[in-house]
Structures are given as structure tokens and as C-alpha cells.
Short mmCIF file of C-alpha atoms in Angstrom, two decimals:
data_model
loop_
_atom_site.label_atom_id
_atom_site.label_comp_id
_atom_site.label_asym_id
_atom_site.label_seq_id
_atom_site.Cartn_x
_atom_site.Cartn_y
_atom_site.Cartn_z
CA MET A 1 -41.73 -19.34 2.60
CA ILE A 2 -37.98 -19.91 2.98
CA ILE A 3 -37.20 -16.82 0.89
CA GLY A 4 -39.57 -14.74 3.03
CA LYS A 5 -37.87 -15.95 6.22
CA TYR A 6 -34.46 -15.21 4.72
CA ARG A 7 -35.52 -11.67 3.83
CA ARG A 8 -36.86 -11.05 7.33
CA GLU A 9 -33.64 -12.32 8.91
CA LEU A 10 -31.56 -10.24 6.51
CA SER A 11 -33.61 -7.16 7.37
CA THR A 12 -33.13 -7.82 11.09
CA LEU A 13 -29.39 -8.28 10.59
CA SER A 14 -29.12 -5.06 8.59
CA LYS A 15 -30.92 -3.13 11.35
CA PHE A 16 -28.63 -4.68 13.98
CA LEU A 17 -25.49 -3.71 12.03
CA ALA A 18 -26.83 -0.18 11.57
CA ILE A 19 -27.55 0.14 15.30
CA LYS A 20 -24.16 -1.33 16.22
CA GLY A 21 -22.37 0.95 13.75
CA THR A 22 -24.24 4.04 14.99
CA TRP A 23 -23.38 3.19 18.60
CA TRP A 24 -19.72 2.65 17.75
CA GLY A 25 -19.64 5.90 15.79
CA LYS A 26 -20.93 7.77 18.86
CA GLU A 27 -18.29 6.07 21.03
CA LEU A 28 -15.53 7.11 18.62
CA ILE A 29 -16.72 10.71 18.78
CA ASN A 30 -16.79 10.57 22.60
CA CYS A 31 -13.27 9.13 22.73
CA LEU A 32 -11.86 11.79 20.38
CA ASN A 33 -13.46 14.52 22.49
CA GLU A 34 -12.11 12.98 25.68
CA TRP A 35 -8.61 12.70 24.25
CA GLY A 36 -8.69 16.22 22.85
CA ILE A 37 -8.22 15.06 19.24
CA SER A 38 -9.84 17.46 16.78
CA SER A 39 -8.13 16.55 13.49
CA VAL A 40 -8.36 13.08 11.93
CA PHE A 41 -6.81 12.31 8.55
CA ALA A 42 -8.03 8.71 8.11
CA VAL A 43 -9.19 5.66 10.07
CA THR A 44 -8.14 2.10 9.21
CA VAL A 45 -10.64 -0.69 9.95
CA ASP A 46 -11.59 -4.11 8.59
CA ASN A 47 -14.51 -4.74 6.25
CA ALA A 48 -17.35 -5.27 8.74
CA SER A 49 -20.55 -3.53 7.64
CA SER A 50 -20.93 -1.89 11.06
CA ASN A 51 -17.57 -0.17 10.48
CA ASP A 52 -18.95 1.52 7.37
CA VAL A 53 -21.85 2.93 9.39
CA ALA A 54 -19.59 4.05 12.24
CA LEU A 55 -17.10 5.85 10.01
CA ARG A 56 -19.85 7.61 8.05
CA LYS A 57 -21.16 8.97 11.34
CA LEU A 58 -17.68 10.00 12.52
CA LYS A 59 -16.82 11.64 9.20
CA GLY A 60 -20.11 13.53 9.17
CA HIS A 61 -19.44 14.79 12.70
CA LEU A 62 -15.95 16.00 11.83
CA LEU A 63 -17.08 17.69 8.61
CA ASP A 64 -19.89 19.48 10.43
CA LYS A 65 -17.51 20.57 13.18
CA ASP A 66 -14.83 22.09 10.94
CA ASN A 67 -13.07 21.53 7.63
CA THR A 68 -9.89 19.80 8.81
CA ILE A 69 -10.48 16.52 6.97
CA PRO A 70 -8.49 16.63 3.70
CA LEU A 71 -10.53 16.63 0.49
CA ASN A 72 -13.87 16.35 2.32
CA GLY A 73 -12.99 12.92 3.66
CA GLU A 74 -12.51 11.19 0.30
CA MET A 75 -9.70 9.10 1.84
CA PHE A 76 -11.10 8.98 5.38
CA HIS A 77 -12.08 5.29 5.33
CA MET A 78 -8.99 3.11 4.86
CA ARG A 79 -9.60 -0.64 4.61
CA CYS A 80 -7.10 -2.81 6.47
CA SER A 81 -4.66 -4.40 4.01
CA ALA A 82 -3.90 -7.30 6.35
CA HIS A 83 -7.61 -8.10 6.57
CA ILE A 84 -8.03 -7.96 2.79
CA LEU A 85 -5.04 -10.27 2.40
CA ASN A 86 -6.71 -12.62 4.87
CA LEU A 87 -9.90 -12.68 2.76
CA ILE A 88 -7.88 -13.38 -0.39
CA VAL A 89 -6.04 -16.34 1.12
CA THR A 90 -9.17 -17.74 2.77
CA ASP A 91 -10.82 -18.06 -0.65
CA GLY A 92 -7.79 -19.98 -1.93
CA LEU A 93 -7.99 -22.35 1.03
CA LYS A 94 -11.36 -23.63 -0.12
CA GLU A 95 -9.66 -25.41 -3.02
CA LEU A 96 -7.69 -27.53 -0.52
CA ASN A 97 -10.46 -28.19 1.96
CA ASP A 98 -10.29 -32.02 1.81
CA ALA A 99 -6.49 -32.20 2.07
CA ILE A 100 -6.42 -29.74 4.96
CA SER A 101 -9.27 -31.47 6.79
CA SER A 102 -7.50 -34.85 6.67
CA ILE A 103 -4.34 -33.45 8.27
CA ARG A 104 -6.38 -31.43 10.77
CA ASN A 105 -8.13 -34.65 11.81
CA ALA A 106 -4.78 -36.42 12.17
CA VAL A 107 -3.36 -33.67 14.39
CA SER A 108 -6.56 -33.58 16.46
CA TYR A 109 -6.43 -37.37 16.80
CA VAL A 110 -2.88 -37.35 18.18
CA ARG A 111 -3.56 -34.47 20.57
CA SER A 112 -6.84 -35.86 21.92
CA SER A 113 -5.34 -38.18 24.57
CA LEU A 114 -2.10 -38.72 26.48
CA ALA A 115 -1.86 -42.32 25.23
CA ARG A 116 -2.02 -41.24 21.58
CA LEU A 117 0.47 -38.44 22.16
CA LYS A 118 2.85 -40.88 23.86
CA ARG A 119 2.63 -43.30 20.93
CA PHE A 120 3.16 -40.41 18.50
CA LYS A 121 6.37 -39.43 20.31
CA GLU A 122 7.53 -43.04 20.07
CA SER A 123 6.78 -42.94 16.35
CA CYS A 124 8.85 -39.75 16.03
CA LYS A 125 11.74 -41.51 17.76
CA ASP A 126 11.40 -44.53 15.46
CA ALA A 127 11.51 -42.18 12.45
CA ASN A 128 14.62 -40.38 13.80
CA ILE A 129 12.77 -37.08 13.92
CA GLU A 130 14.66 -34.70 16.17
CA SER A 131 12.50 -31.63 15.65
CA LYS A 132 11.43 -29.98 18.89
CA ALA A 133 8.48 -28.30 17.22
CA LEU A 134 5.06 -29.12 18.61
CA LEU A 135 1.93 -30.12 16.73
CA CYS A 136 -0.56 -27.27 16.78
CA LEU A 137 -4.23 -27.36 15.89
CA ASP A 138 -5.61 -24.50 13.82
CA VAL A 139 -8.54 -22.17 14.28
CA VAL A 140 -10.62 -22.86 11.17
CA THR A 141 -11.53 -19.20 10.64
CA ARG A 142 -7.89 -18.06 10.74
CA TRP A 143 -5.89 -19.18 7.73
CA ASN A 144 -2.53 -18.23 9.25
CA SER A 145 -3.12 -20.74 12.05
CA THR A 146 -3.92 -23.35 9.36
CA TYR A 147 -0.61 -22.52 7.69
CA LEU A 148 1.25 -23.01 10.98
CA MET A 149 -0.58 -26.29 11.63
CA LEU A 150 0.42 -27.70 8.24
CA GLU A 151 3.97 -26.38 8.50
CA SER A 152 4.46 -28.16 11.83
CA ALA A 153 2.67 -31.34 10.72
CA ILE A 154 4.85 -31.69 7.61
CA LYS A 155 7.93 -31.97 9.86
CA PHE A 156 6.35 -35.11 11.36
CA LYS A 157 5.20 -36.64 8.08
CA LYS A 158 7.17 -39.87 8.62
CA ALA A 159 5.79 -40.26 12.14
CA PHE A 160 2.22 -39.96 10.87
CA GLU A 161 2.96 -42.51 8.15
CA ASN A 162 4.27 -44.90 10.80
CA LEU A 163 1.01 -44.52 12.71
CA GLU A 164 -0.99 -45.29 9.58
CA ALA A 165 0.92 -48.55 9.18
CA ASP A 166 0.74 -49.45 12.87
CA ALA A 167 -1.94 -52.15 12.91
CA ASN A 168 -1.43 -52.89 16.60
CA TYR A 169 -1.91 -49.24 17.48
CA THR A 170 -5.14 -49.12 15.48
CA LYS A 171 -6.33 -52.36 17.07
CA TYR A 172 -5.65 -51.01 20.57
CA PHE A 173 -7.87 -48.03 20.03
CA ASP A 174 -10.55 -50.11 18.32
CA GLU A 175 -10.69 -52.22 21.47
CA GLU A 176 -11.16 -49.02 23.47
CA ARG A 177 -14.02 -48.18 21.10
CA MET A 178 -12.10 -45.28 19.67
CA ASP A 179 -11.49 -44.46 16.05
CA GLY A 180 -8.18 -45.43 14.55
CA PRO A 181 -5.62 -42.93 13.27
CA PRO A 182 -6.64 -41.04 10.10
CA THR A 183 -5.22 -42.52 6.91
CA ASN A 184 -4.47 -41.43 3.34
CA LEU A 185 -3.17 -38.01 4.34
CA ASP A 186 -2.42 -35.88 1.29
CA TRP A 187 1.07 -34.66 2.15
CA GLU A 188 1.90 -33.68 -1.41
CA LYS A 189 -0.83 -31.03 -1.49
CA ALA A 190 0.08 -29.89 2.00
CA VAL A 191 3.69 -29.25 0.98
CA VAL A 192 2.61 -27.34 -2.14
CA PHE A 193 0.17 -25.29 -0.07
CA VAL A 194 2.75 -24.37 2.59
CA ASP A 195 5.37 -23.36 0.02
CA PHE A 196 2.86 -21.21 -1.84
CA LEU A 197 1.36 -19.49 1.18
CA ARG A 198 4.60 -18.84 3.04
CA ARG A 199 4.89 -15.49 1.23
CA PHE A 200 1.36 -14.52 2.29
CA TYR A 201 2.09 -15.48 5.88
CA ASP A 202 5.22 -13.29 5.85
CA LEU A 203 3.29 -10.43 4.23
CA THR A 204 0.54 -10.62 6.83
CA ASN A 205 3.14 -10.32 9.58
CA ARG A 206 4.69 -7.32 7.86
CA PHE A 207 1.34 -5.63 7.33
CA SER A 208 0.40 -6.22 10.96
CA GLY A 209 3.55 -4.72 12.48
CA SER A 210 3.05 -2.49 15.50
CA LEU A 211 6.59 -1.28 16.21
CA TYR A 212 7.13 0.44 12.86
CA VAL A 213 5.21 2.40 10.23
CA THR A 214 3.46 0.05 7.79
CA SER A 215 1.51 2.36 5.45
CA ASN A 216 4.50 2.86 3.14
CA LEU A 217 5.65 -0.76 3.05
CA PHE A 218 3.08 -2.91 1.34
CA LEU A 219 2.42 -1.36 -2.10
CA PRO A 220 5.27 -3.17 -3.94
CA ASP A 221 4.10 -6.41 -2.31
CA ILE A 222 0.50 -5.79 -3.42
CA PHE A 223 1.70 -5.29 -7.00
CA LYS A 224 3.72 -8.52 -6.84
CA VAL A 225 0.80 -10.50 -5.39
CA GLN A 226 -1.42 -9.30 -8.23
CA ALA A 227 1.15 -10.24 -10.87
CA ASP A 228 1.80 -13.69 -9.36
CA LEU A 229 -1.90 -14.51 -9.04
CA THR A 230 -2.55 -13.42 -12.62
CA THR A 231 0.25 -15.66 -13.90
CA MET A 232 -0.82 -18.73 -11.91
CA ALA A 233 -4.53 -18.22 -12.67
CA SER A 234 -3.71 -18.63 -16.37
CA ASN A 235 -3.31 -22.39 -15.64
CA PRO A 236 -6.55 -23.15 -13.74
CA ASP A 237 -6.23 -26.92 -14.22
CA THR A 238 -3.29 -27.11 -11.81
CA LEU A 239 -3.60 -27.12 -8.02
CA LEU A 240 -2.02 -23.69 -7.60
CA GLY A 241 -3.89 -22.42 -10.64
CA ALA A 242 -7.26 -23.30 -9.11
CA MET A 243 -6.25 -21.60 -5.87
CA ALA A 244 -5.03 -18.54 -7.75
CA VAL A 245 -8.32 -18.18 -9.66
CA SER A 246 -10.28 -17.96 -6.41
CA MET A 247 -7.74 -15.65 -4.81
CA LYS A 248 -7.54 -13.38 -7.87
CA ARG A 249 -11.32 -13.01 -7.84
CA LYS A 250 -11.21 -11.74 -4.25
CA TYR A 251 -8.15 -9.57 -4.99
CA ASP A 252 -9.98 -7.85 -7.82
CA LYS A 253 -12.96 -7.16 -5.57
CA TYR A 254 -10.88 -4.98 -3.25
CA TRP A 255 -7.70 -3.98 -5.08
CA GLY A 256 -8.40 -4.62 -8.75
CA ARG A 257 -10.96 -1.88 -9.42
CA ILE A 258 -9.69 1.69 -9.71
CA GLU A 259 -12.76 3.28 -8.20
CA LYS A 260 -12.45 1.07 -5.09
CA LEU A 261 -8.88 2.03 -4.25
CA ASN A 262 -8.01 4.54 -1.55
CA MET A 263 -5.41 6.94 -2.92
CA LEU A 264 -3.58 6.89 0.43
CA THR A 265 -2.36 3.43 -0.52
CA PHE A 266 -0.19 5.07 -3.17
CA ILE A 267 0.50 8.46 -1.61
CA ALA A 268 2.06 6.89 1.51
CA ASN A 269 4.45 5.07 -0.80
CA ILE A 270 5.26 8.20 -2.82
CA LEU A 271 6.18 10.11 0.36
CA ASP A 272 8.75 7.44 1.21
CA PRO A 273 12.03 8.88 -0.18
CA ARG A 274 13.15 5.38 -1.16
CA TYR A 275 10.24 4.96 -3.57
CA LYS A 276 8.70 8.31 -4.55
CA LEU A 277 6.55 8.33 -7.70
CA GLU A 278 8.82 5.98 -9.64
CA VAL A 279 7.71 2.78 -7.90
CA VAL A 280 4.04 3.69 -8.24
CA ASN A 281 4.40 4.43 -11.96
CA HIS A 282 6.30 1.21 -12.55
CA GLY A 283 3.78 -0.80 -10.54
CA PHE A 284 0.81 0.56 -12.48
CA LYS A 285 2.44 -0.32 -15.78
CA PHE A 286 3.32 -3.75 -14.39
CA VAL A 287 -0.17 -4.83 -13.31
CA TYR A 288 -2.67 -2.70 -15.27
CA THR A 289 -3.42 -2.19 -18.94
CA SER A 290 -1.96 0.86 -20.65
CA SER A 291 -5.18 2.87 -20.45
CA GLU A 292 -5.80 1.88 -16.80
CA SER A 293 -2.20 2.72 -15.92
CA GLU A 294 -2.45 6.22 -17.41
CA LYS A 295 -5.74 6.80 -15.60
CA MET A 296 -4.27 5.68 -12.27
CA ILE A 297 -1.11 7.80 -12.62
CA LYS A 298 -3.19 10.87 -13.42
CA LEU A 299 -5.55 10.20 -10.52
CA VAL A 300 -2.73 9.78 -8.00
CA THR A 301 -0.79 12.88 -9.13
CA ASN A 302 -3.98 14.99 -9.08
CA THR A 303 -4.82 13.77 -5.58
CA LEU A 304 -1.29 14.55 -4.41
CA ALA A 305 -1.57 18.08 -5.83
CA GLN A 306 -4.93 18.58 -4.13
CA LEU A 307 -3.49 17.44 -0.79
CA TYR A 308 -0.61 19.89 -1.16
CA ALA A 309 -3.05 22.72 -1.93
CA PHE A 310 -5.20 21.76 1.06
CA TYR A 311 -2.33 21.86 3.55
CA LYS A 312 -0.89 25.01 2.00
CA GLN A 313 -4.21 26.71 2.60
CA GLN A 314 -4.31 25.35 6.16
CA GLN A 315 -0.96 27.00 6.88
CA GLN A 316 -2.02 30.43 5.64
CA PRO A 317 -3.24 32.82 8.37
CA SER A 318 -6.91 33.72 8.17
CA ARG A 319 -7.94 37.27 7.26
CA SER A 320 -9.36 37.82 10.76
CA SER A 321 -6.01 36.98 12.37
CA GLN A 322 -4.21 39.30 9.96
CA ALA A 323 -6.55 42.16 10.89
#
């Protein structure tokens, strides 16, 4: 009975996503027509299922209209690297759910009333904390906000510890029929977590830049993330090792399988005169096995040659224009 209900709901959801994706695909086509854009190389979106439907419709429209999409649209659908990085980190967060929840509750407790906030400021003064940073509460579905919450909370660790030991403060709120301040906060895990994820926070900001080109920036960072996760996942009994195992599993889903990778990820890097093919070759040898590395290098160079041939042909005048 439950399985039958689940299947019906799943079928309804699939139909909804298909309808939503089809509608969005039509809107994209209308916008391109309105803006006078006839040639599209690639579109970058996140991993929502409706996006897959929309881009299939858009690609089909452009292919039917003319042949200006390189290589029949093999690289048309580009998955957002910042979004993939978000999925990778989110899986790692699950290993620290209890530690994060305890600090989240403490921050929420302090921010929930003016009286508590006033006592917290007094506790900061007692602990000689001069930081002007403010406590911020995270959005559970956004790991970068969780990172910022923990980073700010750690600065006030001593103040929180003072509150835990403040029996009078706890008694006051008990009399008001309110819960006392959260206790037994796991600061050690929080510090480890913040130090580890600082690099991912910085990478997300780089990947999400809007005032500069980003497509040629992130490949070396992707290689380094893969290498670091592989190393740490080899010790799964440690805190970071357990996080790395979960994160590596998600990494492999999107970036670890050759057939899943969009060649534009590498070609954009090759076209950067600072990197060219050397960085790509070195990166493949750094993170893949010998056979996988050779396969990837051959695939990238062949794709680059095909792109060159495509644009060379595009530049040649047609026979009708010559006549």
C-alpha cells in the first residue's frame, strides 16, 4: 500500500517536472528570439531535473533551426560547478549533524530574546571578547551559511561557556518557564569543521564570481579537491576521514566518472595561456589511474581538434556565396 502510494506520488512528481521543464524550455526559446540570439554554445544550470528537460527542448530547437551548435550539442548542457561543490559539502555535513545542531541551538537561544542577547553581551565582556562580529543563524539547506554561523560562534566560545556555567542565568529563565542555555557544545568538532571547510567556502566564492570569467579558473582546484578527499578518505575512522568518504562519494558521482564529464571543463582551461594543455595533462596523471589518464588526454585533444575543425568550417564561405 505504501509502495503503491510512493509510486503514484513519484509518477505525479515526474510529470510535474516534465511539464515545468517543457514550459521553461519554451520560455528560453522565446527569450532568445526576443533578444535576437541565434547561436548558443552552452548553457550552465544546476542539477534540477526540470533543467534537463528544458535544455533538451532548447537544444532540439537550435539543432532543428540550423547547425550552429558545436559537435551537435555534445557540450551544450554544462552543470554548475558551484552547485556540485555545494552537493559535495552538504554530504560531508551529515557526519557532523549533532555537533552542528548543538551550536545552532545555542545561537538560536541567544538570539531569541533581548534579555538573552543582553546577558550574552555581558558574558562577552566578562570573557574580554572584543570581537565586533555578530552571531548569525544559518539556513539549514545552505552549507555556506552554516560555515559562517560556526565561524562566528567560535569567536564567542568563552562567552557561551560562561553561559553554560551561569546557574543564576539558567534559573532566571526556568522561572520564566523558558528552557535554559544549551550545554555540552562540541567546540572541538566545530573548529575542525571550520578549518577543513574554509577552502570549500573560498572555492564556492571563486566559482560564483560575476565580475570576472570563471570557466577557466576552477579545474586546478577540482583536481586538488579530488586528491585531498582521496587522501583523507583513506582514514575513515577519523572525523575528517568520515566526512571525506561521504564527500568523495558525491564527488565521484559528478566529477569522478569520465563519461559524465563535460569536455568544456578542460577546454576552457587549455585556452587560458597560463595553463594550456600542460595543467590538464598533469592533473589527469595526478588524480586518475594511468589508463584513465591516457583515455582522458586522448578524449580532450580529440574534442579540441573537432572544435577547431567545426569553427574552421564555419568560417569558410558557402558555395552559393562564392557563385
